Coordinates of N, CA and C in Angstrom, one line a residue:
X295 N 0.8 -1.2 0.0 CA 0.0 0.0 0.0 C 0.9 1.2 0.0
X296 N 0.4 2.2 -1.3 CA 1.3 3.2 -1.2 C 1.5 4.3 0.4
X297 N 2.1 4.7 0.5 CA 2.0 5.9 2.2 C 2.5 7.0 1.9
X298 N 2.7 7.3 0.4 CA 2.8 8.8 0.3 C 1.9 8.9 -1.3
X299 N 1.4 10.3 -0.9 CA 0.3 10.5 -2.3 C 0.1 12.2 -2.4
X300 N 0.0 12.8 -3.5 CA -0.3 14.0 -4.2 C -1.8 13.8 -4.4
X301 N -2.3 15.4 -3.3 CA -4.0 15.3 -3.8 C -3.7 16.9 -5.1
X302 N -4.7 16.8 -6.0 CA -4.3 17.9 -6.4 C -6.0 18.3 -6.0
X303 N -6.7 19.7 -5.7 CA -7.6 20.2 -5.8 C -7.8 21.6 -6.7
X304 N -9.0 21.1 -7.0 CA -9.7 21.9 -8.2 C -10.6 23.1 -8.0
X305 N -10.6 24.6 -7.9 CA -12.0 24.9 -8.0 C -12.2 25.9 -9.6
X306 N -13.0 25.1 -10.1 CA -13.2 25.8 -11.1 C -13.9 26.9 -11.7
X307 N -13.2 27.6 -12.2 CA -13.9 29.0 -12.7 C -13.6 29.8 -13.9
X308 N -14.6 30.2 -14.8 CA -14.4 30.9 -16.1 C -13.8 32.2 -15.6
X309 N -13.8 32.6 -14.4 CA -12.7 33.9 -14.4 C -11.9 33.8 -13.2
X310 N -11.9 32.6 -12.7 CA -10.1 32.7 -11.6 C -10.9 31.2 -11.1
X311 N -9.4 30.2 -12.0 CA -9.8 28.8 -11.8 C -8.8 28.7 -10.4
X312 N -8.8 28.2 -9.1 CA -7.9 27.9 -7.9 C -7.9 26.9 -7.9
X313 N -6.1 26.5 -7.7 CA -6.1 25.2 -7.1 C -4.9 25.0 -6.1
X314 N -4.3 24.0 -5.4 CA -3.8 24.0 -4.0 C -3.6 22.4 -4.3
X315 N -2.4 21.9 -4.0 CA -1.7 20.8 -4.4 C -1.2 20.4 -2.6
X316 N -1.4 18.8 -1.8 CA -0.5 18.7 -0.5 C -0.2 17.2 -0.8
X317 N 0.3 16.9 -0.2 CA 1.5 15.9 -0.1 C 1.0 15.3 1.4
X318 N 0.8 13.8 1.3 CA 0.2 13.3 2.4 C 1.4 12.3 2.2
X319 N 1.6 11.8 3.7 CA 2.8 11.2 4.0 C 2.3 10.2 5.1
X320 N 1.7 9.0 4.9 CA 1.6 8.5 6.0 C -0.5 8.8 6.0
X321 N -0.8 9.5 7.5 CA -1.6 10.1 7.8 C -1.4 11.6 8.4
X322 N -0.1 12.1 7.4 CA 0.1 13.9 7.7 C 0.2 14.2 6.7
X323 N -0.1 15.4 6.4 CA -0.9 16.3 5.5 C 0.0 17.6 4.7
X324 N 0.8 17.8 3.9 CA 2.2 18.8 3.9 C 1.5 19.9 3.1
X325 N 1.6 20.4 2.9 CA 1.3 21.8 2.3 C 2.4 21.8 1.2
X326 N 1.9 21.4 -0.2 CA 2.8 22.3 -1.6 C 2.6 23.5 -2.4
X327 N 1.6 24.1 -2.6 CA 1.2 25.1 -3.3 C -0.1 25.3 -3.6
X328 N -0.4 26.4 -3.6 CA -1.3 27.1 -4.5 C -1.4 28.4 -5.2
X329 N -2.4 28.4 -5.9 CA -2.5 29.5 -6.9 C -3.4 29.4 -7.8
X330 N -3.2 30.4 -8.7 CA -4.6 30.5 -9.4 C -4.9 30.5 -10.7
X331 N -5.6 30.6 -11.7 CA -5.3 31.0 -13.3 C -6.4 31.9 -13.4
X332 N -5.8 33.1 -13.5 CA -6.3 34.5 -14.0 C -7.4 34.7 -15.5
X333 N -8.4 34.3 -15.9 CA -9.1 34.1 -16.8 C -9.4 35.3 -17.3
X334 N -9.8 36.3 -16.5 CA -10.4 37.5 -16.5 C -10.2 38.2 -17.6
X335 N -8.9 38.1 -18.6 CA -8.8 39.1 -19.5 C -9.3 38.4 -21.2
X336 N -9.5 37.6 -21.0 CA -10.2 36.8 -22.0 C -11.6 36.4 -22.0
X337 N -12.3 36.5 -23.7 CA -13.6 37.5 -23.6 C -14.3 36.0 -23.8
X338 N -13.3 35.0 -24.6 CA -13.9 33.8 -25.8 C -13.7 32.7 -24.6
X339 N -15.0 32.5 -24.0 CA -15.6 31.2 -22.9 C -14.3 29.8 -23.6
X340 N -14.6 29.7 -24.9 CA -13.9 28.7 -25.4 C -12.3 28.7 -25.2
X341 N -11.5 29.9 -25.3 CA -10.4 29.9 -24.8 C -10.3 30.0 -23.8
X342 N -10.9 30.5 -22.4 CA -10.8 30.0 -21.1 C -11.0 28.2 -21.2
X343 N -11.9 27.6 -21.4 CA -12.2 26.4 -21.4 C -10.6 25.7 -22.2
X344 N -10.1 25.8 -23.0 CA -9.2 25.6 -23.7 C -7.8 25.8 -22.5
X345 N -7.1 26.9 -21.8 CA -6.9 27.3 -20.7 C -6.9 26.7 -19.3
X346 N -8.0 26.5 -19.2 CA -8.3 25.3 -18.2 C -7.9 23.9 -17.9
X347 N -8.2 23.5 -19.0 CA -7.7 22.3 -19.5 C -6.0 21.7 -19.6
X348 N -5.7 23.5 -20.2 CA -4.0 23.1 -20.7 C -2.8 23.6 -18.8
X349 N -3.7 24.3 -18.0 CA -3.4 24.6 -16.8 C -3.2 23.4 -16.3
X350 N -4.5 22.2 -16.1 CA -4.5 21.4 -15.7 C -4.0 20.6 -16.0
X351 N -3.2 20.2 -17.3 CA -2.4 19.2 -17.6 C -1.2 19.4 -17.2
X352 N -1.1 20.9 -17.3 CA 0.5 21.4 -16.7 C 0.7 20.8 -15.3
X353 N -0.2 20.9 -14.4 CA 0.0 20.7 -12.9 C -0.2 19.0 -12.7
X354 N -0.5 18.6 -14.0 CA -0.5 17.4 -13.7 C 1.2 16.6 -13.9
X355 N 1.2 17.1 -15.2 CA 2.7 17.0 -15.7 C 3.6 17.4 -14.4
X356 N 3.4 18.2 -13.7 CA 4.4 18.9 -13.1 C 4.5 18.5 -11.7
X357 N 3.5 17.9 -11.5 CA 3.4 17.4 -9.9 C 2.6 16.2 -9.5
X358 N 3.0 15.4 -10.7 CA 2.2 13.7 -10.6 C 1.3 13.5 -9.3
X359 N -0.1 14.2 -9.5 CA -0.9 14.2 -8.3 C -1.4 12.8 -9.0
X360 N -1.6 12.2 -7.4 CA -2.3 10.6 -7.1 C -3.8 10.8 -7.3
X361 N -4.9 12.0 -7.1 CA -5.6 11.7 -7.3 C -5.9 13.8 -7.5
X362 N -6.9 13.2 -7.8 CA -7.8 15.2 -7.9 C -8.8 15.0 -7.1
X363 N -9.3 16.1 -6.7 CA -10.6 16.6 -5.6 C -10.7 17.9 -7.1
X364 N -11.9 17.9 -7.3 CA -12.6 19.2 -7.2 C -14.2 19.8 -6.8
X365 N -13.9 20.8 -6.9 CA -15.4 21.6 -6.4 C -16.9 21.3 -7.2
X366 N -18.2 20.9 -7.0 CA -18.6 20.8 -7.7 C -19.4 22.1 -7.9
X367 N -19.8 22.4 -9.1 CA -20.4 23.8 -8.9 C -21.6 23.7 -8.4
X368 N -22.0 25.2 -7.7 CA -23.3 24.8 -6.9 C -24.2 25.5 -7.4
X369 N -25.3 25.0 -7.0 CA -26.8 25.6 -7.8 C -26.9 26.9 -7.8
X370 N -27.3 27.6 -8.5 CA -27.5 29.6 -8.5 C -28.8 29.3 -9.2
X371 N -29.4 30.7 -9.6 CA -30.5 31.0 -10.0 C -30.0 31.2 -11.5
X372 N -29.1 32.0 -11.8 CA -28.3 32.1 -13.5 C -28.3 30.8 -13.6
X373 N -28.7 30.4 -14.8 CA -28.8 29.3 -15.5 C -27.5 29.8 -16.4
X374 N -26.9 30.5 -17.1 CA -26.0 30.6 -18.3 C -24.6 29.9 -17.1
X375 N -24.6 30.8 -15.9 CA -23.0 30.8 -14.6 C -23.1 29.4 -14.8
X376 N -24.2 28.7 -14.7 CA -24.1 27.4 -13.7 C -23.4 26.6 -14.9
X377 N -24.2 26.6 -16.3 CA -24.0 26.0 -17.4 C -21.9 26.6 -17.8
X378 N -22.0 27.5 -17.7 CA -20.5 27.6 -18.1 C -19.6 27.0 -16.9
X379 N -19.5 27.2 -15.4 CA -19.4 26.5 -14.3 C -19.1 24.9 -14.8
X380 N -20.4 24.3 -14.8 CA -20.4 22.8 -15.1 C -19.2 22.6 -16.5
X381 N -19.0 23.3 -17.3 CA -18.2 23.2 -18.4 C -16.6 23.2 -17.8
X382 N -16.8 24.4 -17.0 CA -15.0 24.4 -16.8 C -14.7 23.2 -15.5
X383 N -15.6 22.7 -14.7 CA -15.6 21.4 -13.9 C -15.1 20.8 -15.3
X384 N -16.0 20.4 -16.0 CA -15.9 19.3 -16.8 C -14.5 19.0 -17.8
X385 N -13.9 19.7 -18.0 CA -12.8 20.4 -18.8 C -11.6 19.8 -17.4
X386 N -11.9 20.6 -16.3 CA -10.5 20.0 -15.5 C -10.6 18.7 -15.2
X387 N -11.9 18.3 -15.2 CA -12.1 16.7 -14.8 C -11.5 16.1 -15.9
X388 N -11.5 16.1 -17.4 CA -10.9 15.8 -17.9 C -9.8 15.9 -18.3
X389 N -9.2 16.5 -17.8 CA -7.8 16.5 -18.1 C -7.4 15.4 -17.0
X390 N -7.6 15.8 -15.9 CA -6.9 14.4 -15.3 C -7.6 13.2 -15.5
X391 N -8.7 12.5 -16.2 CA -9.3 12.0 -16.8 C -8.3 10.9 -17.8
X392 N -8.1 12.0 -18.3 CA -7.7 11.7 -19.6 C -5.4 11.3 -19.2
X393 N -5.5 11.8 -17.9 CA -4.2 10.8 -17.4 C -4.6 9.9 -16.4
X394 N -5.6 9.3 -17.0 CA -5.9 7.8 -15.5 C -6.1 8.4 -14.3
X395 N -6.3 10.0 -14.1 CA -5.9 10.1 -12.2 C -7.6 10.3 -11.5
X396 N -7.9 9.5 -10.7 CA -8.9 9.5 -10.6 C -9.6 10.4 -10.0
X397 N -10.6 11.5 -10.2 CA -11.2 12.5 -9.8 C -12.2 12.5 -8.7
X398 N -12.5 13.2 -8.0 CA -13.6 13.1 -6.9 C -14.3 14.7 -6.5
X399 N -15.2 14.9 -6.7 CA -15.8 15.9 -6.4 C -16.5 16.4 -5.7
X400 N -16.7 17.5 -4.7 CA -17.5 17.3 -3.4 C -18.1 19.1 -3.7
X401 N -19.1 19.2 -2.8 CA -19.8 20.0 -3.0 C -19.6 21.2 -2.1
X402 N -19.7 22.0 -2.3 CA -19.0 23.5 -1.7 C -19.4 23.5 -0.1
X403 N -20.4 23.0 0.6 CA -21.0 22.6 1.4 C -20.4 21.6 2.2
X404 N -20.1 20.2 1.5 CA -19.2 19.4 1.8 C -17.5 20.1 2.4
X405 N -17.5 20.7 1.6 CA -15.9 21.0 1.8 C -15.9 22.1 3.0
X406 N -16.7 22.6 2.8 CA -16.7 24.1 3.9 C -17.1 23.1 5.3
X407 N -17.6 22.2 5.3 CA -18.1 21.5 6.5 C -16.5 20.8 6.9
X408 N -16.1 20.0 5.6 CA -14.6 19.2 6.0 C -13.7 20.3 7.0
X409 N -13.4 21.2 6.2 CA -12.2 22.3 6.7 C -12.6 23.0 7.9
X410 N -13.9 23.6 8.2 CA -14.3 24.2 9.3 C -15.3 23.8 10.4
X411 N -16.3 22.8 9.7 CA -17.1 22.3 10.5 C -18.1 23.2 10.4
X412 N -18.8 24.0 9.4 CA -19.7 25.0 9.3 C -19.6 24.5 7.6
X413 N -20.8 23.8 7.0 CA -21.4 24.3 5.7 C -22.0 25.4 5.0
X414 N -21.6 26.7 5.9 CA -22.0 27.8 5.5 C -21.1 28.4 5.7
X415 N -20.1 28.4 6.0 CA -18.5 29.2 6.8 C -17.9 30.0 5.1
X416 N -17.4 30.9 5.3 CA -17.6 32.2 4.2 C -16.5 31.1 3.8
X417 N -15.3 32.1 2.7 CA -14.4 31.9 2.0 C -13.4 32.6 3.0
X418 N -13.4 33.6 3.8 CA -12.1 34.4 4.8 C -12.2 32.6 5.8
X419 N -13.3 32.1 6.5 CA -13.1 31.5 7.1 C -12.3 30.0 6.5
X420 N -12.7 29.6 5.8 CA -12.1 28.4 5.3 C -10.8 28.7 5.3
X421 N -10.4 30.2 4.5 CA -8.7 30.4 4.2 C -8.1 30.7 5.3
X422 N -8.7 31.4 6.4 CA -7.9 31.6 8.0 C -7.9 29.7 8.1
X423 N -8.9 28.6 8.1 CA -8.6 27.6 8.9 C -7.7 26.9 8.2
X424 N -7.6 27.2 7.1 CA -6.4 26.2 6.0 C -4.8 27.2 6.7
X425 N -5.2 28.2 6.7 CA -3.8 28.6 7.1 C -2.9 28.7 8.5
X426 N -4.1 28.1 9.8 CA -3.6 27.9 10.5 C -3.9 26.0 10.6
X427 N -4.3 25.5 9.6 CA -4.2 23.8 9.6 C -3.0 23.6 9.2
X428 N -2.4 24.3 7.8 CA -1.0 23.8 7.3 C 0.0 24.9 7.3
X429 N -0.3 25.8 8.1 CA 0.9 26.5 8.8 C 1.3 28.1 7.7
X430 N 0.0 28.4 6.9 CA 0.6 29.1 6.3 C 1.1 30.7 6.4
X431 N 2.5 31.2 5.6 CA 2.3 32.2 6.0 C 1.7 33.4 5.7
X432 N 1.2 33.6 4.8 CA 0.1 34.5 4.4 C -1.0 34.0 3.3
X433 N -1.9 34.8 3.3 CA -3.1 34.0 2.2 C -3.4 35.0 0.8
X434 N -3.7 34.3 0.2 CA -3.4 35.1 -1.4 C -4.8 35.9 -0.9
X435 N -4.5 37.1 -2.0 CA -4.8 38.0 -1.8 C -6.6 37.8 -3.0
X436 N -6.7 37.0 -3.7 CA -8.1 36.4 -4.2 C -8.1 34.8 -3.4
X437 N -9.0 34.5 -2.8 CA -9.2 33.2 -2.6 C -9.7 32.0 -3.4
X438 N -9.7 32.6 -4.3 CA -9.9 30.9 -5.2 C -9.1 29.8 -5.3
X439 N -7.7 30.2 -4.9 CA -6.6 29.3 -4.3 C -7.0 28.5 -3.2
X440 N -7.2 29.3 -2.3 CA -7.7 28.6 -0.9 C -8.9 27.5 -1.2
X441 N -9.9 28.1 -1.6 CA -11.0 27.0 -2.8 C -10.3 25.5 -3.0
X442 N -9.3 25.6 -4.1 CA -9.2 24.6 -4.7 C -8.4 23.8 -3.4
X443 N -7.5 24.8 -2.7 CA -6.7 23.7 -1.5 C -7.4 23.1 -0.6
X444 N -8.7 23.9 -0.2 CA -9.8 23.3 0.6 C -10.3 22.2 0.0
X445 N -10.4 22.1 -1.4 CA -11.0 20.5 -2.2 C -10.3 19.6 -1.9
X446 N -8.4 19.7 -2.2 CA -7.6 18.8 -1.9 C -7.9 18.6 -0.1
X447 N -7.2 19.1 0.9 CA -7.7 18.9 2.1 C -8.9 18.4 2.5
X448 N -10.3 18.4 2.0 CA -11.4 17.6 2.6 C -11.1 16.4 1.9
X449 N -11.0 16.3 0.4 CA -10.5 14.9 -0.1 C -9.4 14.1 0.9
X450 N -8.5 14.7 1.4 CA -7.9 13.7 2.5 C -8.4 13.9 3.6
X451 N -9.4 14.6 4.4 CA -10.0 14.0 5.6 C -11.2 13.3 5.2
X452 N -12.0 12.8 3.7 CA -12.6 12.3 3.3 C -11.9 10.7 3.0
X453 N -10.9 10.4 2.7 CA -10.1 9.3 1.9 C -10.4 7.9 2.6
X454 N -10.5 7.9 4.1 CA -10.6 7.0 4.8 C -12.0 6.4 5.2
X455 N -12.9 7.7 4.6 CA -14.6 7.2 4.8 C -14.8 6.3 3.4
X456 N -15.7 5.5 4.0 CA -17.0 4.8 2.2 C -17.3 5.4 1.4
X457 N -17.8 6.6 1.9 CA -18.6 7.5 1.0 C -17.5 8.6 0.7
X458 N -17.1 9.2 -0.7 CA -16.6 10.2 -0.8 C -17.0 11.2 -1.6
X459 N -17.9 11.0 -1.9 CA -18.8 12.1 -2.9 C -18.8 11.6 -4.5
X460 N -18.8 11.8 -5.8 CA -18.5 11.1 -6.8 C -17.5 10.9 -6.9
X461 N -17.0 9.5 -7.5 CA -15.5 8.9 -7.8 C -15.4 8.9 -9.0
X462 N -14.5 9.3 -10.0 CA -14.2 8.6 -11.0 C -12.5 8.0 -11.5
X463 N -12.3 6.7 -11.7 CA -10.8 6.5 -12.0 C -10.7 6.2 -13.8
X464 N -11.6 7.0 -14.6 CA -11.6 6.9 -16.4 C -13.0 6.9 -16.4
X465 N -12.7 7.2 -18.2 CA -13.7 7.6 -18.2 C -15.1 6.5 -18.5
X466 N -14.5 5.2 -18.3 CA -15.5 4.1 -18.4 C -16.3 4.3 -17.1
X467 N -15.3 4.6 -15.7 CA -16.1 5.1 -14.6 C -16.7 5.7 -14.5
X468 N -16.7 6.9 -15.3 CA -17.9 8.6 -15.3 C -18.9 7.8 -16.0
X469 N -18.8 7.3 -17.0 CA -19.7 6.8 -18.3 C -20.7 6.1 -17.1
X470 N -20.5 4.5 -16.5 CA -21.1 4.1 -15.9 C -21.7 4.6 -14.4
X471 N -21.5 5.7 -13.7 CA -21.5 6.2 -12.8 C -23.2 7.4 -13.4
X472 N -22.8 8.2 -14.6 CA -23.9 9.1 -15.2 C -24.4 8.2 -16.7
X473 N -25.2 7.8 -16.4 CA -25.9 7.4 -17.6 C -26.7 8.2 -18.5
X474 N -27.5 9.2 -17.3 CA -28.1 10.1 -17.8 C -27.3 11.3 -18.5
X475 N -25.8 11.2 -18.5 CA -25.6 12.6 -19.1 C -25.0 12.2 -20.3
X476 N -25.1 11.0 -21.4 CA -24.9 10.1 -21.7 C -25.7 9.9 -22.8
X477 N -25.5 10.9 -24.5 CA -26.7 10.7 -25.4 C -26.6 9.5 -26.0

């Protein structure tokens, strides 16, 4: 059984996608990085999506994560956010998809509950509790970093339960897992 593993976490977004990379060693938890991809100046949805994708392959390339956590997007009233949302999920899911790493996704609720114990706890609180969980010394100045590190982090206080929210290890997994999304 492996005892050391790369989570990478995802949160995705058409205008500042975060993510947060840690290093589990045993049953402790290391802090590697995070940061963010700046979308904002680009108008064409499809070259963010495009972007997304090639980010994610980079960090995969670059830091052989054992598995991915990402965020899944949450319900709003905009129907177009949610629809573009569900695209750029779907985009980073694939990329590590598309290198065997198997993805898991948990719900903003979920994650805010893992890290702080409150499924309602803002975005300052999650990043104050990630930064005094893995010792950090300051917190980026947009939080969508903290986001994606909060995905990887609940994905490892999640690892050891049954239930971990959706699994997928390829895409024969996703296929049989959603049938319905599936023409």
């Amino acid at each position: 059984m492996k005892t050391e593993k790369i989570i990478l976490g995802i949160d995705p977004g058409t205008t500042i996608m975060g993510f947060g990379l840690i290093k589990v060693v045993g049953k402790q938890m290391h802090f590697l990085q995070l940061n963010e991809l700046m979308l904002k100046k680009y108008d064409d949805h499809y070259v963010k999506l495009k972007l997304i994708f090639e980010r994610t392959i980079e960090l995969i390339e670059a830091h052989h994560p054992d598995e991915i956590a990402i965020e899944a997007p949450f319900f709003g009233k905009n129907v177009q956010s949610m629809l573009k949302l569900g695209r750029a999920q779907g985009v980073a899911m694939a990329a590590g998809l598309s290198r065997e790493i198997p993805v898991t996704e948990y719900s903003p609720k979920k994650i805010k509950m893992a890290i702080t114990g409150n499924g309602n706890a803002s975005k300052e609180q999650v990043a104050r509790m990630l930064q005094s969980t893995l010792k950090l010394k300051s917190l980026p100045k947009n939080l969508d970093s903290t986001d994606g590190l909060a995905a990887a982090v609940c994905h490892f206080y999640n690892s050891s339960k049954v239930e971990t929210g959706k699994s997928y290890s390829g895409w024969a997994s996703f296929v049989s897992k959603n049938p319905d999304k599936i023409k």
